[in-house]
mmCIF file of C-alpha atoms in Angstrom:
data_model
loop_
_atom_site.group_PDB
_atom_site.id
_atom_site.type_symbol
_atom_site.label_atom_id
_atom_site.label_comp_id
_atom_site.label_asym_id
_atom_site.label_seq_id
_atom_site.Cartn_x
_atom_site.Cartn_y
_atom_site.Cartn_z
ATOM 1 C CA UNK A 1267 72.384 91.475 127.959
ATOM 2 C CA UNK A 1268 75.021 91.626 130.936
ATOM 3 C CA UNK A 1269 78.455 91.442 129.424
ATOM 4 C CA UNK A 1270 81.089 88.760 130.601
ATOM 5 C CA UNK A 1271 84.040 89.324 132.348
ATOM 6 C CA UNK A 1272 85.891 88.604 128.946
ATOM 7 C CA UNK A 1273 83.591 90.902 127.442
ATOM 8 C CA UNK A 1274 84.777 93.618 130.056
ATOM 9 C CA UNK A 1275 87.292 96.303 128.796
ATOM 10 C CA UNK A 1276 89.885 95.976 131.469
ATOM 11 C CA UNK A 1277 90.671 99.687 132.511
ATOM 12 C CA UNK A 1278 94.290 100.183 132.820
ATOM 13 C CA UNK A 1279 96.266 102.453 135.211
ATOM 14 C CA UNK A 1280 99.669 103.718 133.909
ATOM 15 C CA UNK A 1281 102.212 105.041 136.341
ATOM 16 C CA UNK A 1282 106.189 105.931 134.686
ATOM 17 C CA UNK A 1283 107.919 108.758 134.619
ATOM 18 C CA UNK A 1284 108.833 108.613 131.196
ATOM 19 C CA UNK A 1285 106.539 109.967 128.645
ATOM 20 C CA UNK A 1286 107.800 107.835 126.387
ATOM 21 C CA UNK A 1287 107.246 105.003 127.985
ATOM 22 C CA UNK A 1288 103.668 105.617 128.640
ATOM 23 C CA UNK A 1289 102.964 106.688 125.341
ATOM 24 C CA UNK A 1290 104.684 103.524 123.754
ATOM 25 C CA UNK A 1291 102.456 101.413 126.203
ATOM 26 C CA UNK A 1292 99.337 103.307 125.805
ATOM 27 C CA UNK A 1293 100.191 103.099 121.426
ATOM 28 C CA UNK A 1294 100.072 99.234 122.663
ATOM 29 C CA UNK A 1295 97.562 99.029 124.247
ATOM 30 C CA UNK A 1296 95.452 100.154 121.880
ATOM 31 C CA UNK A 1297 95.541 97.513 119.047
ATOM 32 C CA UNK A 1298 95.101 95.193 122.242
ATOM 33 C CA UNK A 1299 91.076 93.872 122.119
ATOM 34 C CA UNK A 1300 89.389 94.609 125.385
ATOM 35 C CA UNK A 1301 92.321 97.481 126.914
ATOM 36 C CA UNK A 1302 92.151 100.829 127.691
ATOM 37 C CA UNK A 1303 94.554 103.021 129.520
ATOM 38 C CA UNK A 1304 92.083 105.218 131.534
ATOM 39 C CA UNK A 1305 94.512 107.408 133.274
ATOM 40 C CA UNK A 1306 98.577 108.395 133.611
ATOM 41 C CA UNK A 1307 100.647 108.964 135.963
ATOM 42 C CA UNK A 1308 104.371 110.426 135.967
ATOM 43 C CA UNK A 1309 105.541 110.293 139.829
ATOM 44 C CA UNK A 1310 103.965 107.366 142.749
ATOM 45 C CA UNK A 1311 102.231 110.835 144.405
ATOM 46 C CA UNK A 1312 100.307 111.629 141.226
ATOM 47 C CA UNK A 1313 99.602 107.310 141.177
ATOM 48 C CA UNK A 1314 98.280 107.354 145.168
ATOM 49 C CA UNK A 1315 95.895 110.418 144.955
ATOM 50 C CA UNK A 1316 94.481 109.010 141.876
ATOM 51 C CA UNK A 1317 94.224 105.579 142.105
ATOM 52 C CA UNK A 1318 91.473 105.313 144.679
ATOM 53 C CA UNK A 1319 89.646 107.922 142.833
ATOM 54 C CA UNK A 1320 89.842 106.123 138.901
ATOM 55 C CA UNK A 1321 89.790 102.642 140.677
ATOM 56 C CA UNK A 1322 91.098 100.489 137.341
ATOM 57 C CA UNK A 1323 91.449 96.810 136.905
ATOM 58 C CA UNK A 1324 94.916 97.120 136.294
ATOM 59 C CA UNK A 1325 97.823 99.036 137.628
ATOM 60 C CA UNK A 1326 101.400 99.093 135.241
ATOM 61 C CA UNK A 1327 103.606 100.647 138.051
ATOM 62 C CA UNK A 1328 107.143 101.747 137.205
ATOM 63 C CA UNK A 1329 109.458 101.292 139.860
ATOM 64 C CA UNK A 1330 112.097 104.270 139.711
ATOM 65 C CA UNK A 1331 110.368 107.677 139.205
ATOM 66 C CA UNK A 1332 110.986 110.909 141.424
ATOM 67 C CA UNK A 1333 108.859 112.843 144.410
ATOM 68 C CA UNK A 1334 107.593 108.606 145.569
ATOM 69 C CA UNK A 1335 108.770 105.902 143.887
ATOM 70 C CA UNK A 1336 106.778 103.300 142.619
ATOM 71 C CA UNK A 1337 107.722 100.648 145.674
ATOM 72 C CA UNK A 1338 106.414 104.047 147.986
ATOM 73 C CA UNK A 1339 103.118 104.061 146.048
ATOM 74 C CA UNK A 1340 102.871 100.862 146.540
ATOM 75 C CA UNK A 1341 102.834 100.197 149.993
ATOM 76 C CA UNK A 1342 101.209 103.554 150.698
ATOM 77 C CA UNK A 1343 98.088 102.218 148.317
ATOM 78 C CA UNK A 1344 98.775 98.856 150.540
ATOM 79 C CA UNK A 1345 98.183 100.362 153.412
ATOM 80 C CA UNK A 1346 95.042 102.084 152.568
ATOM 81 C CA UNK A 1347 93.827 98.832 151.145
ATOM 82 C CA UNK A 1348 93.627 100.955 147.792
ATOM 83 C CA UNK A 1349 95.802 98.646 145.518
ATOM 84 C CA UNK A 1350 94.743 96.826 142.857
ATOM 85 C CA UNK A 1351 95.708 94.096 141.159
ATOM 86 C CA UNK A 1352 99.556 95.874 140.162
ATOM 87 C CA UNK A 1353 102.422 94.923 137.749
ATOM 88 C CA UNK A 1354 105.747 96.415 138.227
ATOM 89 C CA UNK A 1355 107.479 97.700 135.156
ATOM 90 C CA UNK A 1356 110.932 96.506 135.533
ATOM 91 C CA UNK A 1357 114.244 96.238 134.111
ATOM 92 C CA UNK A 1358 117.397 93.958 134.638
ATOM 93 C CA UNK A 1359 119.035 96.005 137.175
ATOM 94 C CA UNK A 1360 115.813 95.941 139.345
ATOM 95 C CA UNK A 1361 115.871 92.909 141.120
ATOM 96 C CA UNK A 1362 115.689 94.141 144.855
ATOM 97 C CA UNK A 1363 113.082 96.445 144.111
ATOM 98 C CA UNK A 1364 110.912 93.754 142.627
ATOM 99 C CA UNK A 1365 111.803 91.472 145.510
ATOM 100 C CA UNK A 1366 110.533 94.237 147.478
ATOM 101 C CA UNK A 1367 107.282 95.654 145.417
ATOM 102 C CA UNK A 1368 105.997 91.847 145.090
ATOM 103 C CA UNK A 1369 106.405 92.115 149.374
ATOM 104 C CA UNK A 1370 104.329 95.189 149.428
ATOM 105 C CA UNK A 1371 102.002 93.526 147.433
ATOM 106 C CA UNK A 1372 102.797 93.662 143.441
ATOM 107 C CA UNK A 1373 101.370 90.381 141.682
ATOM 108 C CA UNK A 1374 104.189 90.315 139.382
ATOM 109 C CA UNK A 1375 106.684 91.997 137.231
ATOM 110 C CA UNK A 1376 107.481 92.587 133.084
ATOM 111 C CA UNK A 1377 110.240 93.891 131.595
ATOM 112 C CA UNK A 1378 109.607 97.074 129.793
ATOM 113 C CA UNK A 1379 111.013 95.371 126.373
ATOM 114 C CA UNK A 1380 107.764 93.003 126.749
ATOM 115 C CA UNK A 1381 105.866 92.271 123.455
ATOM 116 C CA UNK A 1382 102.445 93.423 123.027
ATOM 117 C CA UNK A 1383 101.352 89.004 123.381
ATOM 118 C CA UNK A 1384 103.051 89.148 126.277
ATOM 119 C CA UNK A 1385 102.084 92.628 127.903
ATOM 120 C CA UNK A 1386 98.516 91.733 127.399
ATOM 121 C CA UNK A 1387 98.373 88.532 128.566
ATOM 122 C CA UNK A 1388 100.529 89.618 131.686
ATOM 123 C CA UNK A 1389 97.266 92.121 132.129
ATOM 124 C CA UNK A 1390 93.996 89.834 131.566
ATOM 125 C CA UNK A 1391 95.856 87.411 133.790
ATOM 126 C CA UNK A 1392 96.111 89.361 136.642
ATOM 127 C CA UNK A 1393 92.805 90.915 135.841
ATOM 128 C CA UNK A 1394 91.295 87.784 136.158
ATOM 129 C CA UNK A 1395 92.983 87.161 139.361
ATOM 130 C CA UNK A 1396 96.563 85.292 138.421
ATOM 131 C CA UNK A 1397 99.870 86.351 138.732
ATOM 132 C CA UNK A 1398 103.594 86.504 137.050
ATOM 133 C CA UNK A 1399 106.259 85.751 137.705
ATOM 134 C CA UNK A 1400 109.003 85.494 134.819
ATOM 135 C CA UNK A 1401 111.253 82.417 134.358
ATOM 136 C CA UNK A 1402 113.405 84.556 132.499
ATOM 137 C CA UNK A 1403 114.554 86.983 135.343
ATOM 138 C CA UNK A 1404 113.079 84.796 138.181
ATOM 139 C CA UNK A 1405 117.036 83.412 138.929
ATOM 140 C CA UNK A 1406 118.272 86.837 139.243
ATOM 141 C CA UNK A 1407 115.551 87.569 141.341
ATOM 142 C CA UNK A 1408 116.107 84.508 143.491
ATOM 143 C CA UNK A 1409 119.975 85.213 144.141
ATOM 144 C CA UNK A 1410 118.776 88.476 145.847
ATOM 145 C CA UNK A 1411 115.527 86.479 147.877
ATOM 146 C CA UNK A 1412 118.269 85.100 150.918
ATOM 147 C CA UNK A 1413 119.082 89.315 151.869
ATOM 148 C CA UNK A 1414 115.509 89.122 152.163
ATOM 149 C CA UNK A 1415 114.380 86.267 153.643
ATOM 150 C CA UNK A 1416 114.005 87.078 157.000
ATOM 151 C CA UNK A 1417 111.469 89.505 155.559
ATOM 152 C CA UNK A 1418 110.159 87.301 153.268
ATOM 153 C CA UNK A 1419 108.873 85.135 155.488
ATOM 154 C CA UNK A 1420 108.476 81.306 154.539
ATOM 155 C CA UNK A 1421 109.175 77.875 156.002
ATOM 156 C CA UNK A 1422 112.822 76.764 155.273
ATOM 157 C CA UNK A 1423 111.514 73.274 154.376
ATOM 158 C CA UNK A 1424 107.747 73.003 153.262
ATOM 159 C CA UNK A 1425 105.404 70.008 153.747
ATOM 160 C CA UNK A 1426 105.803 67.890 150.536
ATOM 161 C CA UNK A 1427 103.516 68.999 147.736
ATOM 162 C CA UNK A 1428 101.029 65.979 146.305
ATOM 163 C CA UNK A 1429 101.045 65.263 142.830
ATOM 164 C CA UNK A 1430 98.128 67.304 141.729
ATOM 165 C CA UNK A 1431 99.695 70.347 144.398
ATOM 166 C CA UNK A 1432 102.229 70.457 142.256
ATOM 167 C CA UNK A 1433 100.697 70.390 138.712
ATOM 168 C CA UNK A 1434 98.389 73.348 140.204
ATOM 169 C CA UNK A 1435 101.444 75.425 141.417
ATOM 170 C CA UNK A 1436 103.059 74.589 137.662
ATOM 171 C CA UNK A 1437 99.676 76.754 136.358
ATOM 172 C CA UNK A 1438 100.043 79.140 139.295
ATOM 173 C CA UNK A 1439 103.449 80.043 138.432
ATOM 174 C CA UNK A 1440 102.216 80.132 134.163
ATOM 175 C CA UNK A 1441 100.200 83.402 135.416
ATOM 176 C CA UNK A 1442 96.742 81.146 135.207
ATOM 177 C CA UNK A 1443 93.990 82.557 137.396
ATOM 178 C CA UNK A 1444 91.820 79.714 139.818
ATOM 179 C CA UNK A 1445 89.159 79.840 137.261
ATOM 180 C CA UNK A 1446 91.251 79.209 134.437
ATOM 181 C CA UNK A 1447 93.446 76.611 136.194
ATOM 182 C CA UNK A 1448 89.844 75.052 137.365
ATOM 183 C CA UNK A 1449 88.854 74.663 133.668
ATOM 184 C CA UNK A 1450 92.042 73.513 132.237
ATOM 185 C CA UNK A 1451 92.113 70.666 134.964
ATOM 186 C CA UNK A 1452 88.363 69.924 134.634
ATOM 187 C CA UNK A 1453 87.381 70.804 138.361
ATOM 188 C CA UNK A 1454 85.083 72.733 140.132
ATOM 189 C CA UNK A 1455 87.036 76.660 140.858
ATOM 190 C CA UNK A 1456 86.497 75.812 144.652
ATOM 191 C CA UNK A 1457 88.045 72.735 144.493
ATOM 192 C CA UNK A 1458 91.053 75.126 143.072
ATOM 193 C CA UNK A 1459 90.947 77.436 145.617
ATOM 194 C CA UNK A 1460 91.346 74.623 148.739
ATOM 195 C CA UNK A 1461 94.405 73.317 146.358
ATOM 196 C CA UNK A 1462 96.088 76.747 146.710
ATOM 197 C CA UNK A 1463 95.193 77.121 150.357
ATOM 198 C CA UNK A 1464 97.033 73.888 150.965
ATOM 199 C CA UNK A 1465 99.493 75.089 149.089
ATOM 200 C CA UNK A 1466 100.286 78.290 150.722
ATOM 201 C CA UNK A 1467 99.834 76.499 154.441
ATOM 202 C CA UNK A 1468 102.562 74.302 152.911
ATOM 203 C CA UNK A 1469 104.846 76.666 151.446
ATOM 204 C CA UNK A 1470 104.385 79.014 154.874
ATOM 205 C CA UNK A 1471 103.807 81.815 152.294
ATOM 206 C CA UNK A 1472 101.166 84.563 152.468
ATOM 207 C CA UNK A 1473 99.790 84.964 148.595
ATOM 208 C CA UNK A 1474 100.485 83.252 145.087
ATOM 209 C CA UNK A 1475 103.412 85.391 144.276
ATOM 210 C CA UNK A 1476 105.509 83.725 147.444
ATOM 211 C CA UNK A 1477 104.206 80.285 146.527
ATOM 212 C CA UNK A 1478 106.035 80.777 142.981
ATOM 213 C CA UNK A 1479 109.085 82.833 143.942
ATOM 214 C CA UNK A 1480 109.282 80.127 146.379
ATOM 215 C CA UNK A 1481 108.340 76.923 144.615
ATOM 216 C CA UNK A 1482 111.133 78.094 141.963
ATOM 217 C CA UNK A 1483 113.712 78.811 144.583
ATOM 218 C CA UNK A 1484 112.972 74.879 145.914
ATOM 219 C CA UNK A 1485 112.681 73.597 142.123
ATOM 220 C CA UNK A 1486 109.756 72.441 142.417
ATOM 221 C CA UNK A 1487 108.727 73.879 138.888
#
């Protein structure tokens, strides 16, 4: 028998320059069903030449680390259309270079005091295709998005959202995947996927991680 996608172990890519930190995550990860950590790395050089080689499900990508920082590693892995689905490991004082990693294509962010609930539901999330994007440091994030904007490219004032626009968006910005937001609502997952389309063309924003950074900064969630 062919085993699920929730069967799957999700193969997870560690990237900090602090041992500690990557033993503490790895300890984690561990009494998490359905992880692994297949691979380490301590600097974004070590994470660029070995990413494309381990190819995991997962990438946990610290942001401040020496020789290439984790924002470097991420759009050099960007660039080579190497990057997979990546979470920045971030802490308060981090706020531009989250802005910044989610740009160069980061799907979200977690502090590094996460709980294990949290830390592995961040990662079978955007396994599955979601992404994150904390409520919790999402206003700090948001004070630094207007130094950014003209880089962050989105309409100043979006088409209005319909009703059932919104309610998807509400899921979107939860961390929900389309599949997942497909069965909670009781529709068919392309039916999903036309719903975020509209909502992106609406938003004038490129991916899912705008739409939410941008549907908080308008209130609409």
């Amino acid at each position: 028998m062919t085993a699920t996608a929730a069967d799957r172990t999700i193969r997870v890519f560690l990237v900090d320059d602090q041992t500690l930190v990557r033993q503490g995550v790895r300890s984690l990860l561990a009494l998490a069903e359905g992880m692994e950590v297949v691979a380490e790395a301590a600097d974004g050089r070590q994470a660029v030449e070995q990413i494309p080689q381990v190819q995991p499900d997962v990438v946990l990508m610290d942001m401040r680390m020496p020789v290439m920082s984790g924002l470097e590693a991420l759009q050099a892995l960007s660039r080579q259309g190497q990057l997979p689905p990546t979470i920045i490991l971030t802490t308060f004082d981090d706020d531009q270079l989250v802005l910044a990693g989610m740009k160069a294509g980061a799907k979200g962010y977690l502090l590094k005091d996460v709980s294990l609930e949290q830390l592995v539901g961040a990662i079978r999330s955007v396994a599955a295709g979601g992404s994150l994007v904390q409520p919790a440091v999402t206003q700090r994030l948001l004070s630094g998005l207007e130094a950014m904007q003209n880089q962050f490219v989105s309409l100043e004032q979006p088409d209005p959202l319909t009703e059932r626009e919104t309610e998807i968006l509400r899921l979107m910005a939860g961390g929900f995947s389309n599949k997942e937001i497909a069965n909670s609502l009781g529709v068919a997952e392309g039916t999903i996927k036309n719903h975020v389309s509209n909502i992106l063309s609406k938003l004038g924003v490129r991916d899912r991680t705008r739409a939410v950074l941008k549907a908080f900064e308008l209130k609409l969630v």
